[in-house]
Amino acid sequence: GVVYPPIYFGSGGGHLDWPSTFMVSAEPMVQLVTELLHGFETDGYQKAILLSGHYPNRSEYLDAAVARYHETGGNMQVLALVENEAPGVGGDHAAKFETSYMLYLNSDTVTLQRLAVEPTDDVGGADQIIDFMIGAYRGHPCYGLLGIDPRGHASTEVGQENTESLLRFLAQWLRDSGEMQ
């Protein structure tokens, strides 16, 4: 097996209103992913997992690319998903779960202190999903997040548990089903 370098482009999701957010149209991404899948098959791979970190990518281009790959003669088994589609794996938009993943996988990139405000205001509870993307939160340190407030709820342990659950699910798919889901 091989882990291919990530493709750092997203498509869809209405994110163009956010500063420093650059998206591409779906069609070039469909073409790129289709060609990569054909290349992987040419190199002898029998299965591929397309794991996206940008939720809209699945509906915007991954599913279409997998369909085009098969329509143009591709034979590999392909699973396209975002992490929270795996059973027991949480996901969000830069909130508790994504922050926890980063705390577990690359803690040097996380500075939760930047989200501190005076007085500390844990918005919601341990399971309450908050849409920090709405205008009412403009100026709040969590503005732009969607999910459970990471302050006091994100942890290395949550990141490890979710990462290991995701990896178990993907390994099981590779071993057993191999069917597109």
mmCIF file of C-alpha atoms in Angstrom:
data_model
loop_
_atom_site.group_PDB
_atom_site.id
_atom_site.type_symbol
_atom_site.label_atom_id
_atom_site.label_comp_id
_atom_site.label_asym_id
_atom_site.label_seq_id
_atom_site.Cartn_x
_atom_site.Cartn_y
_atom_site.Cartn_z
ATOM 1 C CA GLY A 1 0.000 0.000 0.000
ATOM 2 C CA VAL A 2 0.894 3.626 -0.307
ATOM 3 C CA VAL A 3 -0.323 6.843 1.283
ATOM 4 C CA TYR A 4 -0.477 9.379 -1.502
ATOM 5 C CA PRO A 5 0.318 13.021 -0.676
ATOM 6 C CA PRO A 6 -2.791 15.070 0.111
ATOM 7 C CA ILE A 7 -4.464 17.265 -2.442
ATOM 8 C CA TYR A 8 -4.864 20.630 -0.764
ATOM 9 C CA PHE A 9 -7.906 21.859 -2.676
ATOM 10 C CA GLY A 10 -11.510 21.945 -1.678
ATOM 11 C CA SER A 11 -14.682 22.531 -3.608
ATOM 12 C CA GLY A 12 -18.034 23.735 -2.324
ATOM 13 C CA GLY A 13 -19.329 24.424 1.116
ATOM 14 C CA GLY A 14 -19.935 28.160 0.792
ATOM 15 C CA HIS A 15 -16.553 29.008 2.246
ATOM 16 C CA LEU A 16 -15.616 31.734 -0.219
ATOM 17 C CA ASP A 17 -16.983 34.379 2.126
ATOM 18 C CA TRP A 18 -14.221 33.576 4.622
ATOM 19 C CA PRO A 19 -10.876 35.378 4.342
ATOM 20 C CA SER A 20 -7.943 33.459 2.851
ATOM 21 C CA THR A 21 -10.220 30.683 1.613
ATOM 22 C CA PHE A 22 -9.651 29.589 -1.960
ATOM 23 C CA MET A 23 -11.744 26.914 -3.611
ATOM 24 C CA VAL A 24 -11.682 25.344 -7.052
ATOM 25 C CA SER A 25 -14.511 24.194 -9.282
ATOM 26 C CA ALA A 26 -15.601 20.570 -9.000
ATOM 27 C CA GLU A 27 -14.845 19.515 -12.592
ATOM 28 C CA PRO A 28 -11.041 19.910 -12.486
ATOM 29 C CA MET A 29 -11.042 17.940 -9.235
ATOM 30 C CA VAL A 30 -13.158 15.159 -10.769
ATOM 31 C CA GLN A 31 -10.654 14.944 -13.629
ATOM 32 C CA LEU A 32 -7.642 14.971 -11.305
ATOM 33 C CA VAL A 33 -8.982 12.270 -8.979
ATOM 34 C CA THR A 34 -10.170 10.115 -11.894
ATOM 35 C CA GLU A 35 -6.715 10.239 -13.469
ATOM 36 C CA LEU A 36 -5.019 9.470 -10.153
ATOM 37 C CA LEU A 37 -7.244 6.422 -9.638
ATOM 38 C CA HIS A 38 -6.399 5.138 -13.123
ATOM 39 C CA GLY A 39 -2.717 5.718 -12.370
ATOM 40 C CA PHE A 40 -2.944 3.812 -9.088
ATOM 41 C CA GLU A 41 -4.579 0.902 -10.908
ATOM 42 C CA THR A 42 -1.895 0.970 -13.611
ATOM 43 C CA ASP A 43 0.687 0.636 -10.827
ATOM 44 C CA GLY A 44 -1.073 -2.504 -9.599
ATOM 45 C CA TYR A 45 -3.202 -1.285 -6.704
ATOM 46 C CA GLN A 46 -6.494 -3.115 -6.200
ATOM 47 C CA LYS A 47 -8.221 -0.844 -3.684
ATOM 48 C CA ALA A 48 -8.163 2.858 -2.900
ATOM 49 C CA ILE A 49 -9.459 4.918 -0.004
ATOM 50 C CA LEU A 50 -10.201 8.582 -0.655
ATOM 51 C CA LEU A 51 -10.397 10.291 2.734
ATOM 52 C CA SER A 52 -11.323 13.960 2.579
ATOM 53 C CA GLY A 53 -10.753 16.534 5.278
ATOM 54 C CA HIS A 54 -13.228 18.966 3.675
ATOM 55 C CA TYR A 55 -16.746 17.603 4.027
ATOM 56 C CA PRO A 56 -18.238 19.091 0.833
ATOM 57 C CA ASN A 57 -15.530 17.425 -1.290
ATOM 58 C CA ARG A 58 -17.361 14.106 -1.117
ATOM 59 C CA SER A 59 -20.556 15.379 -2.745
ATOM 60 C CA GLU A 60 -18.822 18.038 -4.855
ATOM 61 C CA TYR A 61 -16.302 15.791 -6.621
ATOM 62 C CA LEU A 62 -15.158 12.577 -4.932
ATOM 63 C CA ASP A 63 -18.303 10.556 -5.656
ATOM 64 C CA ALA A 64 -18.376 11.884 -9.230
ATOM 65 C CA ALA A 65 -14.694 11.021 -9.714
ATOM 66 C CA VAL A 66 -15.212 7.463 -8.476
ATOM 67 C CA ALA A 67 -18.206 7.082 -10.801
ATOM 68 C CA ARG A 68 -16.242 8.454 -13.774
ATOM 69 C CA TYR A 69 -13.292 6.215 -12.940
ATOM 70 C CA HIS A 70 -15.547 3.132 -13.092
ATOM 71 C CA GLU A 71 -17.388 4.426 -16.200
ATOM 72 C CA THR A 72 -14.029 4.794 -17.977
ATOM 73 C CA GLY A 73 -12.920 1.229 -17.298
ATOM 74 C CA GLY A 74 -11.525 1.429 -13.771
ATOM 75 C CA ASN A 75 -11.678 -1.806 -11.796
ATOM 76 C CA MET A 76 -10.273 -0.976 -8.368
ATOM 77 C CA GLN A 77 -12.558 -1.014 -5.382
ATOM 78 C CA VAL A 78 -12.779 2.556 -4.079
ATOM 79 C CA LEU A 79 -14.085 3.918 -0.802
ATOM 80 C CA ALA A 80 -14.670 7.683 -0.645
ATOM 81 C CA LEU A 81 -15.550 9.207 2.715
ATOM 82 C CA VAL A 82 -15.012 11.891 5.298
ATOM 83 C CA GLU A 83 -13.916 10.731 8.732
ATOM 84 C CA ASN A 84 -17.233 11.085 10.524
ATOM 85 C CA GLU A 85 -18.864 8.646 8.100
ATOM 86 C CA ALA A 86 -16.958 5.843 9.827
ATOM 87 C CA PRO A 87 -18.918 4.312 12.721
ATOM 88 C CA GLY A 88 -18.130 5.885 16.085
ATOM 89 C CA VAL A 89 -15.908 8.616 14.646
ATOM 90 C CA GLY A 90 -16.716 12.260 15.359
ATOM 91 C CA GLY A 91 -16.240 15.197 13.090
ATOM 92 C CA ASP A 92 -16.886 18.925 12.957
ATOM 93 C CA HIS A 93 -15.491 22.175 11.588
ATOM 94 C CA ALA A 94 -12.396 23.108 13.630
ATOM 95 C CA ALA A 95 -14.194 22.435 16.936
ATOM 96 C CA LYS A 96 -13.857 19.627 19.523
ATOM 97 C CA PHE A 97 -13.118 16.738 17.154
ATOM 98 C CA GLU A 98 -10.816 18.358 14.611
ATOM 99 C CA THR A 99 -8.944 20.097 17.422
ATOM 100 C CA SER A 100 -8.641 16.761 19.237
ATOM 101 C CA TYR A 101 -7.277 15.082 16.092
ATOM 102 C CA MET A 102 -4.623 17.756 15.854
ATOM 103 C CA LEU A 103 -3.804 17.533 19.568
ATOM 104 C CA TYR A 104 -3.183 13.809 19.069
ATOM 105 C CA LEU A 105 -1.487 13.886 15.665
ATOM 106 C CA ASN A 106 0.410 17.176 15.679
ATOM 107 C CA SER A 107 0.052 18.968 19.011
ATOM 108 C CA ASP A 108 2.683 21.596 18.161
ATOM 109 C CA THR A 109 0.190 23.168 15.746
ATOM 110 C CA VAL A 110 -2.517 23.701 18.384
ATOM 111 C CA THR A 111 -2.669 26.750 20.633
ATOM 112 C CA LEU A 112 -5.969 26.573 22.503
ATOM 113 C CA GLN A 113 -4.968 29.640 24.525
ATOM 114 C CA ARG A 114 -5.721 31.735 21.432
ATOM 115 C CA LEU A 115 -9.395 30.906 21.995
ATOM 116 C CA ALA A 116 -9.421 32.214 25.554
ATOM 117 C CA VAL A 117 -11.562 35.209 26.381
ATOM 118 C CA GLU A 118 -12.244 37.106 29.586
ATOM 119 C CA PRO A 119 -14.235 35.836 31.303
ATOM 120 C CA THR A 120 -13.842 32.290 29.945
ATOM 121 C CA ASP A 121 -17.121 31.414 28.325
ATOM 122 C CA ASP A 122 -17.574 27.772 27.456
ATOM 123 C CA VAL A 123 -20.455 28.091 25.017
ATOM 124 C CA GLY A 124 -22.772 25.115 25.253
ATOM 125 C CA GLY A 125 -22.002 21.870 26.986
ATOM 126 C CA ALA A 126 -19.909 18.797 26.360
ATOM 127 C CA ASP A 127 -22.321 17.536 23.681
ATOM 128 C CA GLN A 128 -23.909 20.745 22.387
ATOM 129 C CA ILE A 129 -23.130 21.566 18.770
ATOM 130 C CA ILE A 130 -22.842 25.321 18.213
ATOM 131 C CA ASP A 131 -22.759 27.093 14.851
ATOM 132 C CA PHE A 132 -19.993 29.614 15.534
ATOM 133 C CA MET A 133 -20.074 30.507 11.821
ATOM 134 C CA ILE A 134 -23.082 32.792 12.130
ATOM 135 C CA GLY A 135 -22.757 36.552 12.425
ATOM 136 C CA ALA A 136 -23.793 36.582 16.088
ATOM 137 C CA TYR A 137 -20.363 35.111 16.906
ATOM 138 C CA ARG A 138 -18.352 37.578 14.793
ATOM 139 C CA GLY A 139 -15.526 38.777 17.035
ATOM 140 C CA HIS A 140 -15.772 35.708 19.291
ATOM 141 C CA PRO A 141 -12.553 33.644 19.357
ATOM 142 C CA CYS A 142 -14.486 30.585 18.106
ATOM 143 C CA TYR A 143 -15.981 32.440 15.140
ATOM 144 C CA GLY A 144 -15.825 30.091 12.151
ATOM 145 C CA LEU A 145 -16.121 26.846 14.112
ATOM 146 C CA LEU A 146 -19.058 24.468 13.844
ATOM 147 C CA GLY A 147 -19.381 21.857 16.555
ATOM 148 C CA ILE A 148 -18.750 21.438 20.250
ATOM 149 C CA ASP A 149 -16.710 24.248 21.802
ATOM 150 C CA PRO A 150 -13.129 22.897 21.823
ATOM 151 C CA ARG A 151 -12.236 24.869 24.948
ATOM 152 C CA GLY A 152 -12.442 22.335 27.747
ATOM 153 C CA HIS A 153 -13.780 19.581 25.451
ATOM 154 C CA ALA A 154 -10.987 18.867 22.949
ATOM 155 C CA SER A 155 -8.254 16.512 24.131
ATOM 156 C CA THR A 156 -5.450 14.270 22.988
ATOM 157 C CA GLU A 157 -7.464 11.313 24.274
ATOM 158 C CA VAL A 158 -10.495 12.163 22.125
ATOM 159 C CA GLY A 159 -8.198 12.575 19.121
ATOM 160 C CA GLN A 160 -6.487 9.251 19.754
ATOM 161 C CA GLU A 161 -9.780 7.393 20.248
ATOM 162 C CA ASN A 162 -11.273 8.796 17.037
ATOM 163 C CA THR A 163 -8.094 8.278 15.002
ATOM 164 C CA GLU A 164 -7.808 4.666 16.124
ATOM 165 C CA SER A 165 -11.516 4.036 15.437
ATOM 166 C CA LEU A 166 -11.133 5.465 11.940
ATOM 167 C CA LEU A 167 -8.035 3.384 11.250
ATOM 168 C CA ARG A 168 -9.785 0.207 12.462
ATOM 169 C CA PHE A 169 -12.733 0.925 10.166
ATOM 170 C CA LEU A 170 -10.474 1.537 7.148
ATOM 171 C CA ALA A 171 -8.387 -1.578 7.862
ATOM 172 C CA GLN A 172 -11.576 -3.628 8.143
ATOM 173 C CA TRP A 173 -12.759 -2.289 4.797
ATOM 174 C CA LEU A 174 -9.443 -3.196 3.189
ATOM 175 C CA ARG A 175 -9.497 -6.711 4.675
ATOM 176 C CA ASP A 176 -13.106 -7.687 4.297
ATOM 177 C CA SER A 177 -15.671 -5.768 2.368
ATOM 178 C CA GLY A 178 -13.848 -3.962 -0.361
ATOM 179 C CA GLU A 179 -17.262 -2.843 -1.546
ATOM 180 C CA MET A 180 -17.945 0.779 -2.330
ATOM 181 C CA GLN A 181 -19.973 2.383 0.431
#
